[in-house]
Coordinates of C-alpha atoms in Angstrom, one line a residue:
M1 CA 15.2 -1.2 -15.0
E2 CA 11.8 -2.6 -15.6
Q3 CA 9.9 -3.5 -12.5
R4 CA 9.6 -7.3 -12.2
W5 CA 7.1 -7.6 -9.3
P6 CA 3.5 -6.5 -8.9
T7 CA 3.1 -3.1 -7.3
R8 CA 0.8 -4.6 -4.8
L9 CA 0.0 -8.2 -4.0
W10 CA -2.8 -9.4 -1.8
I11 CA -3.0 -13.1 -0.7
V12 CA -6.4 -14.0 0.8
R13 CA -7.7 -17.2 2.4
H14 CA -11.1 -18.3 1.1
G15 CA -14.2 -17.6 3.2
Q16 CA -15.6 -20.1 5.7
S17 CA -16.5 -23.3 3.9
A18 CA -18.9 -26.1 4.6
G19 CA -15.8 -28.2 5.2
N20 CA -14.8 -26.0 8.1
V21 CA -18.2 -26.4 9.7
A22 CA -18.2 -30.2 9.1
R23 CA -14.7 -30.5 10.7
D24 CA -15.9 -28.7 13.8
A25 CA -18.9 -31.0 14.1
A26 CA -16.7 -34.1 13.7
D27 CA -14.2 -32.9 16.3
A28 CA -17.0 -32.0 18.8
A29 CA -18.5 -35.5 18.4
G30 CA -15.1 -37.3 18.6
L31 CA -15.6 -38.8 15.2
A32 CA -12.8 -40.4 13.1
R33 CA -14.1 -39.1 9.8
I34 CA -15.4 -35.7 8.6
D35 CA -18.9 -35.9 7.0
I36 CA -18.4 -34.2 3.7
A37 CA -20.4 -35.6 0.7
D38 CA -18.4 -33.8 -2.0
R39 CA -14.8 -33.9 -3.2
D40 CA -12.7 -31.5 -1.3
M41 CA -12.3 -29.3 -4.4
D42 CA -16.1 -29.2 -4.7
V43 CA -16.9 -28.0 -1.1
S44 CA -18.6 -24.7 -1.3
L45 CA -18.7 -21.7 1.0
S46 CA -21.0 -21.7 3.9
G47 CA -23.6 -19.0 4.3
L48 CA -21.2 -17.1 6.6
G49 CA -18.3 -17.6 4.1
K50 CA -20.4 -16.0 1.4
E51 CA -21.1 -13.1 3.7
Q52 CA -17.3 -12.8 4.5
A53 CA -16.4 -12.8 0.8
R54 CA -18.9 -10.1 0.0
A55 CA -17.7 -8.0 2.9
L56 CA -14.1 -8.2 1.7
G57 CA -15.3 -7.2 -1.8
R58 CA -17.0 -4.2 -0.4
W59 CA -13.9 -3.2 1.5
F60 CA -11.8 -3.4 -1.6
G61 CA -14.5 -1.5 -3.5
K62 CA -14.2 1.5 -1.1
L63 CA -10.5 1.9 -2.2
P64 CA -9.8 4.3 -5.1
A65 CA -9.9 2.5 -8.4
D66 CA -6.2 2.8 -8.8
Q67 CA -5.6 1.0 -5.5
R68 CA -7.9 -2.0 -6.1
P69 CA -6.7 -5.3 -7.6
C70 CA -6.5 -5.5 -11.3
T71 CA -5.8 -9.3 -11.7
V72 CA -7.3 -12.1 -9.6
M73 CA -5.6 -15.5 -9.5
S74 CA -7.7 -18.2 -7.8
S75 CA -7.2 -21.7 -6.6
P76 CA -9.5 -24.0 -8.7
Y77 CA -11.3 -25.2 -5.5
L78 CA -14.9 -24.1 -5.5
R79 CA -14.6 -22.3 -2.2
A80 CA -11.8 -20.1 -3.5
V81 CA -13.5 -19.5 -6.9
Q82 CA -16.7 -18.5 -5.1
T83 CA -14.7 -16.1 -2.8
S84 CA -13.0 -14.6 -5.9
A85 CA -16.3 -14.1 -7.7
S86 CA -18.0 -12.5 -4.7
I87 CA -15.1 -10.1 -4.3
R88 CA -15.5 -9.1 -8.0
D89 CA -19.3 -8.9 -7.9
A90 CA -19.1 -6.7 -4.8
G91 CA -17.1 -4.1 -6.7
G92 CA -13.7 -5.1 -5.3
L93 CA -11.7 -5.0 -8.6
A94 CA -10.4 -2.0 -10.6
S95 CA -12.4 -3.3 -13.6
P96 CA -15.6 -5.3 -13.0
T97 CA -15.2 -7.0 -16.4
R98 CA -11.7 -8.3 -15.6
K99 CA -11.7 -12.1 -15.8
F100 CA -10.0 -13.9 -13.0
C101 CA -7.5 -16.6 -13.6
I102 CA -7.9 -20.2 -12.3
D103 CA -4.4 -21.5 -11.4
E104 CA -4.1 -25.1 -10.2
R105 CA -0.7 -24.3 -8.5
L106 CA -2.8 -22.5 -5.9
R107 CA -4.8 -25.6 -5.0
E108 CA -5.1 -26.8 -1.4
K109 CA -2.4 -29.1 0.0
E110 CA -3.3 -32.6 -1.0
F111 CA -3.8 -35.0 1.9
G112 CA -3.8 -38.4 0.2
V113 CA -4.9 -41.3 2.4
L114 CA -5.5 -38.9 5.3
D115 CA -8.2 -37.0 3.4
R116 CA -11.4 -36.4 5.5
L117 CA -9.9 -37.9 8.7
T118 CA -9.8 -36.0 12.0
R119 CA -6.7 -36.2 14.2
H120 CA -8.4 -39.0 16.1
G121 CA -9.2 -40.8 12.9
I122 CA -5.5 -40.6 11.7
E123 CA -4.2 -41.9 15.0
Q124 CA -6.8 -44.7 14.9
Q125 CA -6.5 -45.8 11.2
F126 CA -3.0 -44.7 10.3
P127 CA -0.9 -44.7 13.5
E128 CA 2.3 -45.1 11.6
Q129 CA 1.6 -41.9 9.7
A130 CA 0.8 -40.1 12.9
E131 CA 4.2 -41.2 14.1
F132 CA 6.0 -40.2 10.9
R133 CA 4.4 -36.8 11.1
R134 CA 5.6 -36.4 14.7
L135 CA 9.1 -37.4 13.7
L136 CA 9.4 -35.4 10.5
G137 CA 7.2 -32.5 11.3
K138 CA 4.4 -31.0 9.1
F139 CA 6.9 -29.2 6.8
H140 CA 8.4 -32.5 5.5
H141 CA 5.8 -35.2 6.2
R142 CA 4.2 -36.4 2.9
P143 CA 1.2 -38.8 3.5
P144 CA 0.8 -41.5 1.0
G145 CA -0.8 -40.0 -2.1
G146 CA -0.5 -36.5 -0.6
E147 CA 1.8 -33.6 -0.3
S148 CA 4.2 -32.1 2.2
W149 CA 4.6 -28.4 2.7
C150 CA 7.8 -28.7 0.6
D151 CA 5.7 -30.1 -2.3
V152 CA 3.4 -27.1 -2.1
I153 CA 6.4 -24.7 -2.0
L154 CA 7.8 -26.4 -5.1
R155 CA 4.7 -25.7 -7.2
L156 CA 4.5 -22.1 -5.8
R157 CA 8.0 -21.3 -7.0
S158 CA 6.8 -21.5 -10.6
L159 CA 3.8 -19.3 -9.7
L160 CA 6.3 -16.6 -8.5
D161 CA 8.0 -16.9 -11.8
T162 CA 4.7 -16.2 -13.5
L163 CA 4.1 -13.2 -11.3
S164 CA 7.5 -11.7 -12.1
L165 CA 7.4 -12.5 -15.8
H166 CA 3.8 -11.4 -16.6
H167 CA 2.6 -9.2 -13.8
G168 CA 5.3 -6.6 -13.2
G169 CA 3.7 -3.3 -12.1
D170 CA 0.3 -5.0 -11.8
R171 CA -2.0 -5.2 -8.7
V172 CA -2.7 -8.9 -8.1
L173 CA -5.1 -10.6 -5.7
I174 CA -4.5 -14.3 -5.0
V175 CA -7.3 -16.3 -3.4
A176 CA -6.3 -19.6 -2.0
H177 CA -5.9 -21.7 1.2
Q178 CA -4.2 -21.4 4.6
V179 CA -1.1 -23.5 3.7
V180 CA -0.7 -21.6 0.4
V181 CA -0.7 -18.3 2.3
L182 CA 2.0 -19.5 4.7
C183 CA 4.1 -21.1 1.9
M184 CA 3.9 -17.8 -0.1
R185 CA 5.3 -16.0 3.0
Y186 CA 8.1 -18.5 3.2
L187 CA 9.1 -17.9 -0.4
L188 CA 8.6 -14.1 -0.6
E189 CA 10.4 -13.3 2.7
G190 CA 13.1 -16.0 2.4
L191 CA 12.0 -17.6 5.7
S192 CA 13.4 -20.8 7.3
E193 CA 11.4 -23.8 8.2
E194 CA 11.5 -22.8 11.9
E195 CA 10.4 -19.3 11.2
I196 CA 7.4 -20.2 9.1
L197 CA 6.3 -22.9 11.5
A198 CA 6.6 -20.4 14.4
I199 CA 4.2 -18.1 12.5
D200 CA 1.8 -21.0 11.8
R201 CA 1.7 -21.8 15.6
Q202 CA 0.7 -18.3 16.5
A203 CA -2.8 -18.5 15.0
D204 CA -4.8 -20.0 12.1
I205 CA -5.3 -17.6 9.2
A206 CA -8.8 -16.1 9.3
N207 CA -11.2 -16.9 6.6
C208 CA -10.9 -13.9 4.1
G209 CA -7.9 -12.7 6.2
V210 CA -5.7 -10.4 4.0
T211 CA -1.9 -10.7 3.7
E212 CA -0.6 -7.8 1.7
Y213 CA 2.8 -7.0 0.1
R214 CA 3.9 -3.7 -1.6
F215 CA 6.8 -3.3 -3.9
D216 CA 9.6 -1.3 -2.5
P217 CA 12.2 -0.2 -5.1
N218 CA 14.7 0.5 -2.4
S219 CA 14.6 -2.9 -0.8
G220 CA 17.3 -5.2 -2.1
P221 CA 19.4 -4.7 -5.3
D222 CA 16.4 -4.6 -7.7
G223 CA 13.5 -3.9 -5.4
E224 CA 11.4 -6.4 -3.5
L225 CA 7.8 -7.2 -2.3
V226 CA 7.7 -6.1 1.4
L227 CA 5.1 -7.4 3.9
T228 CA 2.7 -4.7 5.1
R229 CA -0.2 -6.7 6.5
Y230 CA -0.6 -10.3 7.7
N231 CA -3.9 -12.1 8.6
F232 CA -5.6 -8.7 8.5
T233 CA -9.3 -9.0 9.4
A234 CA -10.4 -5.3 9.7
P235 CA -12.2 -5.5 6.4
L236 CA -14.6 -8.0 7.8
E237 CA -15.0 -6.2 11.1
Q238 CA -15.7 -2.9 9.3
E239 CA -18.3 -4.5 7.1
A240 CA -19.9 -6.3 10.2
A241 CA -19.1 -9.8 9.0
P242 CA -18.1 -12.3 11.7
V243 CA -14.4 -13.4 11.7
T244 CA -13.7 -17.1 11.7
A245 CA -10.4 -18.9 11.6
E246 CA -11.3 -22.6 11.6
P247 CA -8.6 -24.8 10.0
D248 CA -9.7 -26.6 6.8
A249 CA -11.3 -30.0 7.2
N250 CA -8.0 -31.8 7.1
V251 CA -6.4 -29.9 10.0
A252 CA -4.7 -32.9 11.5
A253 CA -2.6 -33.4 8.3
R254 CA -2.0 -29.7 7.6

């Protein structure tokens, strides 16, 4: 039977962004709004984030060519595209001329009216939404104009169809966002709401942290992708790049 899944799949959160830094500053000052001049999709990597992305690229580059990613699928958000390009330019791909694919299904969770607000700002300006989120939980709460985790999962289901239809036997690197990494785990491992939220509570996913799956032909009736690493930061540590795990700017609504 033809293999329907990639041989290896890496899912990576983008490097530290200027939005991460701005969120920390807003929280420290007790502000209601995060000071970001650009649209969320246009927020770039910080200097440290660029260093992290290059370090991850060098780590991939030290693997034998037949163990490096062949295909890169990136969120369209600038910080993810920059991370993908840095990994490529640092020698992290099996072929340096391989074009990476921008896929809008990998975009950040949309926050709607809560965009750019800190937890304090949400409680101050939209107390009813803070209460709805408390009652419904982050998995099901959809802010006006935004998405719930369930909405993100819905668009990622079609992404998995693309992986199985067009990338069987491939080695694929996905560069996206914290919620996307968690929702991919939910789908690939058949987790429950309680199980994925318990994983989320353990720790934030590190910037450029690596989640890796390998295809096991003996798992399940037709073979499955099996988790081998989660939130793996050794590539940064080996390349002497600082590890950061700040939530994205909209942490209160995540």
